[in-house]
PDB file of C-alpha atoms and ligand atoms in Angstrom:
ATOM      1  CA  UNK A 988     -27.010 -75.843  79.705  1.00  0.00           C
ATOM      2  CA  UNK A 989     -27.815 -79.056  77.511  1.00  0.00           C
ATOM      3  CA  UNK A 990     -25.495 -81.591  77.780  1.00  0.00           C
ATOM      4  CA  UNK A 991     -23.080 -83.345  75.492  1.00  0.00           C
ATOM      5  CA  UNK A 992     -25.472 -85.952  73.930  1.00  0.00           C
ATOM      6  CA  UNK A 993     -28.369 -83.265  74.438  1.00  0.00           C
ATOM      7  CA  UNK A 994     -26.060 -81.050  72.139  1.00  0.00           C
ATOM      8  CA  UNK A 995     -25.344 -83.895  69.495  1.00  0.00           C
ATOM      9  CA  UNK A 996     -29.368 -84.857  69.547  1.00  0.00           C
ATOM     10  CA  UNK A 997     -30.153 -81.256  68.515  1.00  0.00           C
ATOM     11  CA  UNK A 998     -27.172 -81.296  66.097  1.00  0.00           C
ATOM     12  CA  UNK A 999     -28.755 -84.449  64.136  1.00  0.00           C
ATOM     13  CA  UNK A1000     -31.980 -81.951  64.078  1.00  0.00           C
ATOM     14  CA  UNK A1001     -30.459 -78.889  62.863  1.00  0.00           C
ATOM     15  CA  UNK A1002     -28.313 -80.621  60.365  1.00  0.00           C
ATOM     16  CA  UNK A1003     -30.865 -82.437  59.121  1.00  0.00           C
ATOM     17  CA  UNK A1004     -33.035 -79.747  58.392  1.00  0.00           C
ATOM     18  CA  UNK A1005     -30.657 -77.973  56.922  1.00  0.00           C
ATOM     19  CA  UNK A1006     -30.223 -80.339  53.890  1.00  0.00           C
ATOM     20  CA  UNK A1007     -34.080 -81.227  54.150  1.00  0.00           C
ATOM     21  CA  UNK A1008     -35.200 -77.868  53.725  1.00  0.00           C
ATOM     22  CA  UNK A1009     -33.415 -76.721  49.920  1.00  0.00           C
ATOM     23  CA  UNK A1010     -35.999 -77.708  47.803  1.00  0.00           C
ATOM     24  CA  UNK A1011     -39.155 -80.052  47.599  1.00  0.00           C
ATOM     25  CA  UNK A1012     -40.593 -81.363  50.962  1.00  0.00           C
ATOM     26  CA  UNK A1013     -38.784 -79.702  54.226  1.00  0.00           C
ATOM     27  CA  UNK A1014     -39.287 -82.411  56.448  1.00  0.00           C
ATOM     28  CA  UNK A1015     -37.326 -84.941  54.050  1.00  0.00           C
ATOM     29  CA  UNK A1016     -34.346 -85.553  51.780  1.00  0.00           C
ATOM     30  CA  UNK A1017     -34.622 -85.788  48.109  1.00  0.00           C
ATOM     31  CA  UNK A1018     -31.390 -87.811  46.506  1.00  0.00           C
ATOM     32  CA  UNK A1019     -29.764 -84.640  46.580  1.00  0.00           C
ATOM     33  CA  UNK A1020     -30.047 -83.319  49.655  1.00  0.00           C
ATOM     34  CA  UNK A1021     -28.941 -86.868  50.404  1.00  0.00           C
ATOM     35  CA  UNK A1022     -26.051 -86.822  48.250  1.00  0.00           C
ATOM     36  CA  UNK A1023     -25.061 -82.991  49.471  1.00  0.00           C
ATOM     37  CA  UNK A1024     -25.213 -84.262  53.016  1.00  0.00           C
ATOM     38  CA  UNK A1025     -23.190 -87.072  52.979  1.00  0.00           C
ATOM     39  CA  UNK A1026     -20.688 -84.999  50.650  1.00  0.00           C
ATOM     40  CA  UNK A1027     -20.231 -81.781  53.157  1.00  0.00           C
ATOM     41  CA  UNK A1028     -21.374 -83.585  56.561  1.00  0.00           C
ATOM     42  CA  UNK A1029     -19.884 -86.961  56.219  1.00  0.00           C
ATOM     43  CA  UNK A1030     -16.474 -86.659  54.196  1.00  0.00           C
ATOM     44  CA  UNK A1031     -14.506 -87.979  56.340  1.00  0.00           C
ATOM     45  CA  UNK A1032     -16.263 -91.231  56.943  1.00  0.00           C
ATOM     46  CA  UNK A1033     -17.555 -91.799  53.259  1.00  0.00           C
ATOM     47  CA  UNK A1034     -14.225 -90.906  51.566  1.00  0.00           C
ATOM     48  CA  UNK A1035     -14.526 -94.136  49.842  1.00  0.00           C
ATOM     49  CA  UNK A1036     -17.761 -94.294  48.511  1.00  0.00           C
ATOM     50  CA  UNK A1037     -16.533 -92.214  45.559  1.00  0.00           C
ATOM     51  CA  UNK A1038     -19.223 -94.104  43.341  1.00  0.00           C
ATOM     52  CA  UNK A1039     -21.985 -92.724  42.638  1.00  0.00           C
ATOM     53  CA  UNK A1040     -24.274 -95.553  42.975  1.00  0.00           C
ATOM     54  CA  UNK A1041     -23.255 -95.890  46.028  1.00  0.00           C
ATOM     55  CA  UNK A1042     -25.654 -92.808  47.182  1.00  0.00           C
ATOM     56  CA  UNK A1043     -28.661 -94.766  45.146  1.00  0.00           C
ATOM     57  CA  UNK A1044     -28.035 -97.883  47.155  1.00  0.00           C
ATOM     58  CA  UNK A1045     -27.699 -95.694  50.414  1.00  0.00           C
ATOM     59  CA  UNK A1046     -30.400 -93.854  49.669  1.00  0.00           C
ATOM     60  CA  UNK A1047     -32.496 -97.042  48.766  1.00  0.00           C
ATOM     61  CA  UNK A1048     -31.780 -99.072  51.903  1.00  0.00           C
ATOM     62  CA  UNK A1049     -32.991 -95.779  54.051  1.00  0.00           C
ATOM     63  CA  UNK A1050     -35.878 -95.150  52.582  1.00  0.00           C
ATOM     64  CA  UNK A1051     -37.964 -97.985  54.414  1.00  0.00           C
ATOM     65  CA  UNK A1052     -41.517 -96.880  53.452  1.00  0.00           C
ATOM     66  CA  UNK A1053     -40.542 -96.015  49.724  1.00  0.00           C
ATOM     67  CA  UNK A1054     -41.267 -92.763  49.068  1.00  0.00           C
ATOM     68  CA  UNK A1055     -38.305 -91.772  47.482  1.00  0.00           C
ATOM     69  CA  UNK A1056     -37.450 -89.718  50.160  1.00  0.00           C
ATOM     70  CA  UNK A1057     -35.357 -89.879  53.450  1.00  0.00           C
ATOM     71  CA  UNK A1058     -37.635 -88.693  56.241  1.00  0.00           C
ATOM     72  CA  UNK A1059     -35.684 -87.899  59.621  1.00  0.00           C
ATOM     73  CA  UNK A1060     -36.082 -91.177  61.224  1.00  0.00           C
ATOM     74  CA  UNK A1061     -34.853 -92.743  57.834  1.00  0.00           C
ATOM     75  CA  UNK A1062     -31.850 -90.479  58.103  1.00  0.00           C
ATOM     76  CA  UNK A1063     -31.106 -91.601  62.036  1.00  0.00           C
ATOM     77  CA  UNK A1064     -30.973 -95.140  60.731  1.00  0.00           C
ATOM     78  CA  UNK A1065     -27.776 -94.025  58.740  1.00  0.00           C
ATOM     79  CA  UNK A1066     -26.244 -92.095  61.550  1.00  0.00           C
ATOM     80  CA  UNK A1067     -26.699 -94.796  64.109  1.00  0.00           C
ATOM     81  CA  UNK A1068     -25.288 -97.423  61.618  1.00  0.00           C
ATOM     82  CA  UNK A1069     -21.845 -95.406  61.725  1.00  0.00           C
ATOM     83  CA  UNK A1070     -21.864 -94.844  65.290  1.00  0.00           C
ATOM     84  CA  UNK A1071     -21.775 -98.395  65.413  1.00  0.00           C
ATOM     85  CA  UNK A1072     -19.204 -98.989  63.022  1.00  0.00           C
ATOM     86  CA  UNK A1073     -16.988 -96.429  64.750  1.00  0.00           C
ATOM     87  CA  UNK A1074     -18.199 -97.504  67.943  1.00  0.00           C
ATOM     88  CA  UNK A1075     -16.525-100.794  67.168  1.00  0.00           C
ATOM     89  CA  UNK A1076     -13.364 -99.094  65.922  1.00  0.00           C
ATOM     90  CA  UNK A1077     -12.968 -96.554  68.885  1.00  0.00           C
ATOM     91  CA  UNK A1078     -12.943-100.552  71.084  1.00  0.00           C
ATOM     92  CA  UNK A1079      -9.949-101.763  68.906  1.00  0.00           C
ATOM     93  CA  UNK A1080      -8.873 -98.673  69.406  1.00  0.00           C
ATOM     94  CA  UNK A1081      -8.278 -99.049  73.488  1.00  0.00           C
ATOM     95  CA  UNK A1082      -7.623-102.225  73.144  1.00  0.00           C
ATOM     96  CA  UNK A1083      -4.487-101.305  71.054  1.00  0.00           C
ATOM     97  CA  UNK A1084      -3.429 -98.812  73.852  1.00  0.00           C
ATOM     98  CA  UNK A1085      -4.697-100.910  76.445  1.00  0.00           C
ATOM     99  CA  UNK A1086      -2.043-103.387  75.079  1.00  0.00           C
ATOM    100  CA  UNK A1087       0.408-100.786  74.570  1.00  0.00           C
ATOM    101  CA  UNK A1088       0.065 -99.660  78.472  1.00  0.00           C
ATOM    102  CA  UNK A1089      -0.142-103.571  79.812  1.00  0.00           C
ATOM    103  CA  UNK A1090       2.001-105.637  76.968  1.00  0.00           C
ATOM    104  CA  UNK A1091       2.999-108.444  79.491  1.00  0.00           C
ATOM    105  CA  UNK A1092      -0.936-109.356  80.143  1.00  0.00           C
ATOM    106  CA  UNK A1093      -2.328-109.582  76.582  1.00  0.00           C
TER     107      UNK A1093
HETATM  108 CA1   CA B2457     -38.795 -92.350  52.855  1.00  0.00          CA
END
């Protein structure tokens, strides 16, 4: 049985190659496959990038070699720069019902 980050590692595979592999090069994302990704997989989180230059600059801050393409360790880059953004909300997060719990000691 693979565990729970085992399970999301293989997820960032699969999904990626999913989006990767409808047209052009398999092993990377045209703009879009870029743009169809971050539409269907990442809705919730990009609900206010409705601009679309926003995918342009996205897509040219991943691609780090210039190819015009997002190869899979381009596309991580993106994926761990959320995490950490909702890493850092999930903290205010318990602090908020840390201070909800404990009121007299904040
Ligand atoms: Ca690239």
């Amino acid at each position: 049985m693979p565990s729970d980050l085992e399970r999301a590692m293989e997820t960032l595979i699969v999904v990626f190659h999913r989006y990767a592999s409808k047209e052009g090069c398999s092993t990377s994302l045209s703009r879009r496959e870029l743009k169809d990704l971050m539409e269907k997989e990442l809705s919730g989180f990009l609900k206010s990038q409705k601009d679309p230059a926003a995918v342009d600059r996205i897509m040219r801050d991943l691609d780090t070699n210039g190819d015009g393409e997002v190869n899979f360790e381009e596309f991580v880059s993106l994926v761990v720069g959320l995490s950490i953004a909702c890493e850092q909300c999930y903290q205010v997060h318990l602090q908020k019902q840390q201070q909800k719990k404990n009121p007299a000691e904040m």
